[in-house]
XYZ file of N, CA, C and O in Angstrom:
572
model
N 33.928 -76.754 78.079
C 32.602 -77.483 78.159
C 32.772 -78.717 78.824
O 33.594 -79.543 78.316
N 32.061 -78.931 79.902
C 32.135 -80.219 80.374
C 30.511 -80.750 80.443
O 29.734 -80.022 81.035
N 30.402 -81.906 79.996
C 29.211 -82.613 79.760
C 28.985 -83.727 80.893
O 29.864 -84.700 80.876
N 28.002 -83.570 81.764
C 27.880 -84.688 82.868
C 26.458 -85.121 82.764
O 25.512 -84.606 82.683
N 26.419 -86.633 82.728
C 25.166 -87.193 82.643
C 24.774 -87.925 84.048
O 25.637 -88.781 84.359
N 23.891 -87.429 84.459
C 23.619 -87.956 85.811
C 22.090 -87.575 86.144
O 21.432 -86.570 85.986
N 21.536 -88.593 86.894
C 20.102 -88.276 87.586
C 20.226 -87.768 88.856
O 19.276 -87.016 89.557
N 21.453 -87.855 89.423
C 21.741 -87.255 90.860
C 22.479 -85.971 90.781
O 23.554 -85.496 90.904
N 21.482 -84.928 90.712
C 21.906 -83.527 90.843
C 22.539 -83.223 92.073
O 23.225 -82.010 91.885
N 22.310 -83.904 93.066
C 23.046 -83.255 94.343
C 24.611 -83.414 94.080
O 25.358 -82.939 94.904
N 25.070 -84.315 93.216
C 26.570 -84.441 93.102
C 27.231 -83.469 92.109
O 28.222 -83.480 92.307
N 26.339 -82.492 91.615
C 26.972 -81.701 90.696
C 27.764 -80.486 91.525
O 28.805 -80.104 90.980
N 27.234 -79.969 92.664
C 27.923 -78.790 93.474
C 29.312 -79.391 93.938
O 30.267 -78.636 93.762
N 29.455 -80.698 94.648
C 30.639 -81.057 94.883
C 31.622 -81.119 93.698
O 32.757 -80.872 93.704
N 31.040 -81.474 92.677
C 31.981 -81.708 91.398
C 32.340 -80.365 90.938
O 33.560 -80.293 90.533
N 31.622 -79.438 90.978
C 31.967 -78.061 90.404
C 32.897 -77.556 91.550
O 33.951 -76.836 91.022
N 32.817 -77.658 92.618
C 33.987 -77.146 93.765
C 34.925 -77.780 93.528
O 36.216 -77.211 93.666
N 35.141 -79.120 93.261
C 36.539 -79.875 92.907
C 37.162 -79.154 91.775
O 38.248 -78.907 91.885
N 36.457 -79.113 90.769
C 37.032 -78.326 89.471
C 37.555 -76.932 89.902
O 38.644 -76.399 89.511
N 36.710 -76.092 90.769
C 37.172 -74.823 91.149
C 38.489 -74.795 91.951
O 39.313 -74.164 91.774
N 38.550 -75.780 92.835
C 39.807 -76.101 93.494
C 40.948 -76.161 92.713
O 42.079 -75.732 92.949
N 40.693 -76.921 91.390
C 41.848 -77.062 90.544
C 42.038 -75.839 89.715
O 42.969 -75.954 88.693
N 41.565 -74.938 89.766
C 41.593 -73.732 89.070
C 40.801 -73.509 87.887
O 40.924 -72.527 87.021
N 39.589 -74.279 87.749
C 38.962 -74.251 86.642
C 37.791 -73.306 86.952
O 37.329 -73.239 87.814
N 37.634 -72.087 85.618
C 36.681 -71.102 86.186
C 35.280 -71.544 85.399
O 35.653 -71.914 84.196
N 34.233 -71.354 85.689
C 32.633 -71.573 85.086
C 32.182 -70.049 84.899
O 32.262 -69.287 85.522
N 31.601 -70.083 83.605
C 31.120 -68.888 83.158
C 29.739 -69.009 82.726
O 29.522 -69.978 82.156
N 28.656 -68.047 83.005
C 27.587 -68.235 82.830
C 27.198 -67.373 81.435
O 27.539 -66.052 81.500
N 26.252 -67.853 80.673
C 25.638 -66.791 79.525
C 26.565 -66.172 78.860
O 26.703 -65.087 78.561
N 27.863 -66.755 78.656
C 29.109 -65.906 77.880
C 29.219 -66.700 76.548
O 29.305 -67.870 76.391
N 28.911 -65.953 75.379
C 29.095 -66.479 74.123
C 30.478 -66.543 73.716
O 31.092 -65.536 73.997
N 30.817 -67.829 73.157
C 32.318 -67.932 72.703
C 32.127 -68.249 71.180
O 31.338 -68.718 70.671
N 33.245 -67.931 70.333
C 33.402 -68.166 68.996
C 33.546 -69.860 68.947
O 34.036 -70.397 69.602
N 32.594 -70.181 67.771
C 32.798 -71.519 67.524
C 34.221 -72.079 67.332
O 34.822 -71.447 66.370
N 34.233 -73.475 67.416
C 35.584 -73.900 66.890
C 35.377 -75.403 66.592
O 34.356 -75.934 66.847
N 36.279 -75.809 65.894
C 36.485 -77.370 65.407
C 37.510 -78.198 65.884
O 38.640 -77.185 66.009
N 37.283 -79.147 66.314
C 38.503 -79.998 66.597
C 38.457 -81.267 66.171
O 37.407 -81.894 66.079
N 39.512 -82.080 65.839
C 39.485 -83.392 65.426
C 40.334 -84.030 66.500
O 41.288 -83.685 66.945
N 39.533 -85.159 67.076
C 40.309 -85.741 68.315
C 40.658 -87.234 67.788
O 39.839 -87.937 67.054
N 41.847 -87.750 67.993
C 42.374 -89.031 67.510
C 42.644 -89.499 68.759
O 43.526 -89.043 69.616
N 42.444 -90.952 68.952
C 42.851 -91.925 70.028
C 43.103 -93.216 69.608
O 42.397 -93.619 68.488
N 43.595 -94.048 70.327
C 43.976 -95.465 69.846
C 42.935 -96.232 71.008
O 43.221 -95.821 72.262
N 42.405 -97.306 70.464
C 41.680 -97.969 71.392
C 41.615 -99.363 70.812
O 41.489 -99.595 69.605
N 41.864 -100.410 71.705
C 41.631 -101.821 71.258
C 40.262 -102.315 71.584
O 39.859 -102.007 72.656
N 39.686 -102.862 70.705
C 38.305 -103.133 70.660
C 37.922 -104.647 70.172
O 38.485 -105.083 69.275
N 37.230 -105.438 70.931
C 36.716 -106.710 70.734
C 35.360 -106.460 70.003
O 34.510 -105.763 70.717
N 35.324 -107.060 68.671
C 34.061 -107.030 68.255
C 33.744 -108.396 67.442
O 34.681 -109.116 67.265
N 32.391 -108.462 67.249
C 31.722 -109.523 66.528
C 31.084 -109.280 65.344
O 30.357 -108.091 65.353
N 31.072 -110.123 64.189
C 30.337 -109.867 62.982
C 28.754 -109.955 63.266
O 28.628 -111.155 63.761
N 28.021 -109.275 62.985
C 26.516 -109.366 63.006
C 25.916 -109.446 62.020
O 24.567 -109.954 61.648
N 26.383 -109.020 60.867
C 25.758 -109.027 59.423
C 26.859 -108.539 58.221
O 28.059 -108.491 59.014
N 26.523 -108.582 57.039
C 27.562 -108.369 55.958
C 28.204 -106.952 56.307
O 27.414 -105.794 56.346
N 29.278 -107.099 56.707
C 30.107 -105.621 56.907
C 29.870 -104.887 58.039
O 30.069 -103.857 58.111
N 29.128 -105.578 58.953
C 28.506 -105.022 60.202
C 28.913 -105.712 61.280
O 29.170 -106.928 61.371
N 29.660 -104.950 62.310
C 30.064 -105.762 63.483
C 29.559 -104.680 64.853
O 29.282 -103.852 64.955
N 29.570 -105.459 66.033
C 29.170 -105.158 67.151
C 30.327 -105.053 68.191
O 30.856 -106.041 68.396
N 30.256 -103.985 68.879
C 31.470 -104.019 70.086
C 30.947 -104.840 71.353
O 29.836 -104.691 71.635
N 31.980 -105.750 71.567
C 31.478 -106.750 72.545
C 31.341 -106.118 73.956
O 30.551 -106.730 74.900
N 32.053 -104.916 74.223
C 31.973 -104.464 75.514
C 31.126 -103.345 75.434
O 30.709 -102.851 76.628
N 30.609 -102.615 74.492
C 29.559 -101.501 74.711
C 28.481 -101.898 73.437
O 28.669 -101.853 72.288
N 27.268 -102.471 74.006
C 26.274 -102.802 73.263
C 25.569 -101.622 72.364
O 25.057 -101.959 71.490
N 26.064 -100.486 72.671
C 25.588 -99.445 71.788
C 26.367 -98.859 70.775
O 26.092 -97.883 70.105
N 27.488 -99.535 70.548
C 28.485 -99.070 69.516
C 28.433 -100.440 68.740
O 28.776 -101.399 68.890
N 28.638 -99.987 67.151
C 28.522 -100.584 66.094
C 29.629 -100.290 64.991
O 29.936 -98.994 65.022
N 30.080 -100.945 64.210
C 30.970 -100.698 63.201
C 30.449 -101.102 61.739
O 30.208 -102.306 61.601
N 30.471 -100.247 60.818
C 30.028 -100.387 59.610
C 31.351 -100.184 58.526
O 31.973 -99.238 58.469
N 31.796 -101.177 57.878
C 32.649 -101.140 56.977
C 32.612 -100.264 55.782
O 31.458 -100.224 55.383
N 33.612 -99.317 55.686
C 33.454 -98.491 54.327
C 34.234 -99.113 53.201
O 35.493 -99.326 53.605
N 33.613 -99.145 52.136
C 34.036 -99.749 50.983
C 35.557 -99.179 50.447
O 36.166 -99.666 49.565
N 35.444 -97.956 50.939
C 36.620 -97.117 49.952
C 37.472 -96.449 51.369
O 36.940 -96.324 52.420
N 38.757 -95.868 50.938
C 39.619 -95.242 51.816
C 39.041 -93.542 51.733
O 38.976 -93.050 50.636
N 38.541 -93.035 52.747
C 37.975 -91.789 52.981
C 38.647 -91.080 54.071
O 39.207 -91.228 54.980
N 38.663 -89.688 53.968
C 39.221 -88.659 54.915
C 38.073 -88.145 55.767
O 36.862 -88.431 55.576
N 38.479 -87.692 56.829
C 37.511 -87.099 57.795
C 36.477 -86.038 57.228
O 35.388 -86.252 57.612
N 37.123 -85.113 56.431
C 36.058 -84.196 55.794
C 34.855 -84.637 55.015
O 33.905 -84.480 55.045
N 35.189 -85.704 54.233
C 34.229 -86.451 53.392
C 33.312 -87.245 54.154
O 32.186 -87.256 54.225
N 34.025 -87.875 55.292
C 33.135 -88.529 56.200
C 31.995 -87.837 56.729
O 30.780 -88.189 56.880
N 32.470 -86.610 57.377
C 31.579 -85.776 57.953
C 30.222 -85.523 57.049
O 29.170 -85.021 57.487
N 30.737 -85.011 55.639
C 29.773 -84.667 54.654
C 28.719 -85.791 54.512
O 27.568 -85.684 54.359
N 29.300 -87.071 54.442
C 28.541 -88.293 54.488
C 27.562 -88.367 55.353
O 26.282 -88.556 55.279
N 28.028 -88.533 56.716
C 27.156 -88.676 57.931
C 26.110 -87.351 57.995
O 24.956 -87.668 58.436
N 26.527 -85.898 57.588
C 25.557 -85.111 57.699
C 24.219 -85.229 56.707
O 23.383 -85.112 57.002
N 24.622 -85.670 55.503
C 23.720 -85.978 54.574
C 22.777 -86.960 54.967
O 21.604 -87.019 54.838
N 23.319 -88.018 55.422
C 22.508 -89.103 55.992
C 21.587 -88.830 57.197
O 20.265 -88.982 57.134
N 22.161 -88.018 58.008
C 21.260 -87.848 59.139
C 20.344 -86.715 58.471
O 19.060 -86.711 59.321
N 20.360 -85.890 57.705
C 19.198 -84.808 57.111
C 18.519 -85.371 56.043
O 17.554 -84.855 55.762
N 18.801 -86.485 55.446
C 18.051 -86.837 54.269
C 17.507 -88.407 54.297
O 16.741 -89.031 53.511
N 17.843 -88.982 55.292
C 17.471 -90.453 55.607
C 16.826 -90.719 56.879
O 16.750 -89.567 57.764
N 16.283 -91.580 57.225
C 15.648 -91.790 58.658
C 16.402 -92.315 59.534
O 15.970 -93.457 60.233
N 17.573 -91.695 59.742
C 18.460 -91.952 60.734
C 18.990 -90.716 61.331
O 19.486 -89.781 60.663
N 18.567 -90.499 62.590
C 19.001 -89.285 63.307
C 19.616 -89.447 64.717
O 20.515 -88.689 64.970
N 19.357 -90.359 65.544
C 19.734 -90.510 66.804
C 20.924 -91.264 66.879
O 21.142 -92.183 67.547
N 22.004 -90.836 66.287
C 23.456 -91.493 66.576
C 24.613 -90.623 66.303
O 24.381 -89.612 65.576
N 25.571 -90.959 66.941
C 26.792 -90.244 66.520
C 27.590 -91.232 66.008
O 27.912 -92.309 65.897
N 28.463 -90.582 64.942
C 29.504 -91.510 64.098
C 30.807 -90.924 64.264
O 31.128 -89.604 64.498
N 31.790 -91.663 63.982
C 33.258 -91.422 63.989
C 33.917 -92.141 62.944
O 33.431 -93.303 62.591
N 34.874 -91.750 62.294
C 35.794 -92.402 61.353
C 36.793 -93.337 61.868
O 37.607 -92.942 62.863
N 36.648 -94.523 61.617
C 37.694 -95.588 62.407
C 38.637 -96.018 61.343
O 38.186 -96.423 60.350
N 40.273 -96.067 61.583
C 41.088 -96.606 60.766
C 41.484 -98.169 61.516
O 42.174 -97.811 62.504
N 40.822 -98.977 61.089
C 41.331 -100.197 61.693
C 42.562 -100.990 61.237
O 42.641 -101.155 59.968
N 43.548 -101.155 62.035
C 44.702 -101.793 61.822
C 44.662 -103.296 61.928
O 44.365 -103.869 62.846
N 44.427 -103.851 60.660
C 44.005 -105.425 60.514
C 45.633 -106.088 59.864
O 45.436 -106.201 58.740
N 46.429 -106.411 60.849
C 47.624 -106.904 60.086
C 48.250 -105.886 59.315
O 48.704 -104.828 59.798
N 48.609 -106.365 58.025
C 49.123 -105.436 56.850
C 48.258 -104.653 56.257
O 48.559 -103.634 55.422
N 47.004 -104.774 56.652
C 45.866 -103.907 56.095
C 45.329 -102.831 57.057
O 45.180 -103.163 58.171
N 44.848 -101.955 56.616
C 44.024 -100.968 57.074
C 42.689 -100.774 56.484
O 42.426 -100.873 55.189
N 41.732 -100.718 57.411
C 40.373 -100.811 56.906
C 39.456 -99.682 57.504
O 39.782 -99.280 58.718
N 38.866 -98.717 56.708
C 37.921 -97.741 57.161
C 36.625 -98.259 57.757
O 36.158 -98.852 56.836
N 36.140 -97.815 58.684
C 34.980 -98.133 59.290
C 34.227 -96.978 59.707
O 34.958 -96.052 60.274
N 33.058 -96.895 59.887
C 32.144 -95.886 60.469
C 31.715 -96.460 61.873
O 31.224 -97.708 61.816
N 32.246 -96.007 62.857
C 31.819 -96.257 64.151
C 30.421 -95.590 64.535
O 30.426 -94.336 64.588
N 29.399 -96.350 64.968
C 28.193 -95.812 65.010
C 27.888 -96.050 66.594
O 27.651 -97.000 67.101
N 27.499 -94.849 67.308
C 27.171 -95.061 68.786
C 25.577 -94.509 68.807
O 25.362 -93.336 68.342
N 24.615 -95.359 69.342
C 23.451 -94.869 69.820
C 22.799 -95.458 70.957
O 23.113 -96.612 71.073
N 22.221 -94.756 71.887
C 21.462 -95.518 72.900
C 20.257 -96.157 72.540
O 19.914 -96.887 73.061
N 19.839 -95.589 71.314
C 18.552 -96.126 70.810
C 18.664 -96.796 69.503
O 18.113 -97.069 68.688
N 19.808 -97.759 69.341
C 20.218 -98.583 68.266
C 19.232 -99.643 67.922
O 19.036 -100.403 69.015
N 18.782 -99.793 66.885
C 17.920 -100.907 66.359
C 18.703 -101.775 65.354
O 19.046 -101.238 64.189
N 19.537 -102.584 65.964
C 20.400 -103.566 65.088
C 19.793 -104.050 63.888
O 20.571 -104.029 62.882
N 18.483 -104.291 63.535
C 17.786 -104.737 62.532
C 18.136 -103.584 61.389
O 17.884 -103.906 60.248
N 18.121 -102.442 61.821
C 18.198 -101.372 60.699
C 19.687 -100.908 60.377
O 19.855 -100.178 59.567
N 20.625 -101.509 60.851
C 22.156 -101.341 60.689
C 22.234 -101.681 59.070
O 23.199 -100.775 58.293
N 21.815 -102.713 58.435
C 22.121 -103.044 57.256
C 21.663 -101.841 56.413
O 22.239 -101.465 55.266
N 20.389 -101.233 56.709
C 19.802 -100.175 55.935
C 20.633 -98.930 56.094
O 20.913 -98.140 55.123
N 21.291 -98.708 57.200
C 22.251 -97.461 57.400
C 23.430 -97.935 56.583
O 23.881 -96.879 55.886
N 24.007 -98.988 56.449
C 25.099 -99.362 55.611
C 24.794 -98.830 54.315
O 25.711 -98.267 53.416
N 23.641 -99.361 53.938
C 23.137 -99.113 52.373
C 23.207 -97.688 52.233
O 23.620 -97.393 51.051
N 22.510 -96.842 52.983
C 22.597 -95.532 52.862
C 24.021 -94.762 52.964
O 24.379 -93.924 52.154
N 24.951 -95.471 53.544
C 26.395 -95.034 53.591
C 26.975 -95.184 52.157
O 27.668 -94.390 51.565
N 26.792 -96.521 51.755
C 27.305 -96.886 50.615
C 26.656 -96.091 49.458
O 27.380 -95.213 48.568
N 25.654 -95.704 49.311
C 24.933 -94.863 48.436
C 25.397 -93.539 48.256
O 25.492 -92.874 47.428
N 25.499 -92.942 49.548
C 25.946 -91.592 49.769
C 27.438 -91.404 49.118
O 27.840 -90.553 48.488
N 28.412 -92.426 49.398
C 29.577 -92.513 48.851
C 29.551 -92.387 47.173
O 30.331 -91.684 46.614
N 28.761 -93.400 46.819
C 28.502 -93.387 45.438
C 27.939 -92.071 44.843
O 28.242 -91.508 43.609
N 27.033 -91.282 45.704
C 26.442 -90.001 45.073
C 27.459 -88.838 45.023
O 27.689 -88.201 44.217
N 28.664 -89.219 45.728
C 29.737 -88.310 45.736
C 30.647 -88.634 44.675
O 31.840 -88.033 44.811
N 30.187 -89.550 43.921
C 31.378 -89.810 42.817
C 32.556 -90.316 43.070
O 33.599 -90.031 42.499
N 32.610 -91.196 44.247
C 33.868 -91.531 44.746
C 34.136 -93.052 43.828
O 33.110 -93.674 43.505
N 35.251 -93.245 43.710
C 35.676 -94.758 43.067
C 35.373 -95.851 44.111
O 36.088 -95.813 45.357
N 34.255 -96.749 44.015
C 34.003 -97.614 44.867
C 34.165 -98.961 44.392
O 33.084 -99.709 44.122
N 35.347 -99.426 44.160
C 35.316 -100.901 43.783
C 34.856 -101.885 44.985
O 34.963 -101.692 46.032
N 34.271 -102.877 44.233
C 33.632 -103.810 45.112
C 32.129 -103.547 45.819
O 31.808 -104.237 46.655
N 31.704 -102.423 45.376
C 30.464 -101.942 46.154
C 29.293 -102.458 44.963
O 29.457 -102.325 43.930
């Protein structure tokens, strides 16, 4: 699947033709079996602190980071985000788990991306994140 965000639909046909020339086939109305994938990549990000345990990406105003008070894995992180999206008043965001290498320490963070982010609500989202961790009976020192 290729996702293209553009208001200029006249550019889609040349793009499709370029991909066809590269040997990519496009199929219509074909059902495929669902699959899951975990994507891992390394990125250097400059960020600044905006609130307690909340940071803002200096290069992308739509991305924020919330420090997670404990070490968690991707499966648990997905359960937490799913629960927050379905039980709290936060819906329009994407989240990913970040392991931040900070000298000799590793810090877990939730990367929050939203075109409609209200920075003033990020402390509320952090509180929901911490409460959901506690609800799942995790050891949460310092929380």
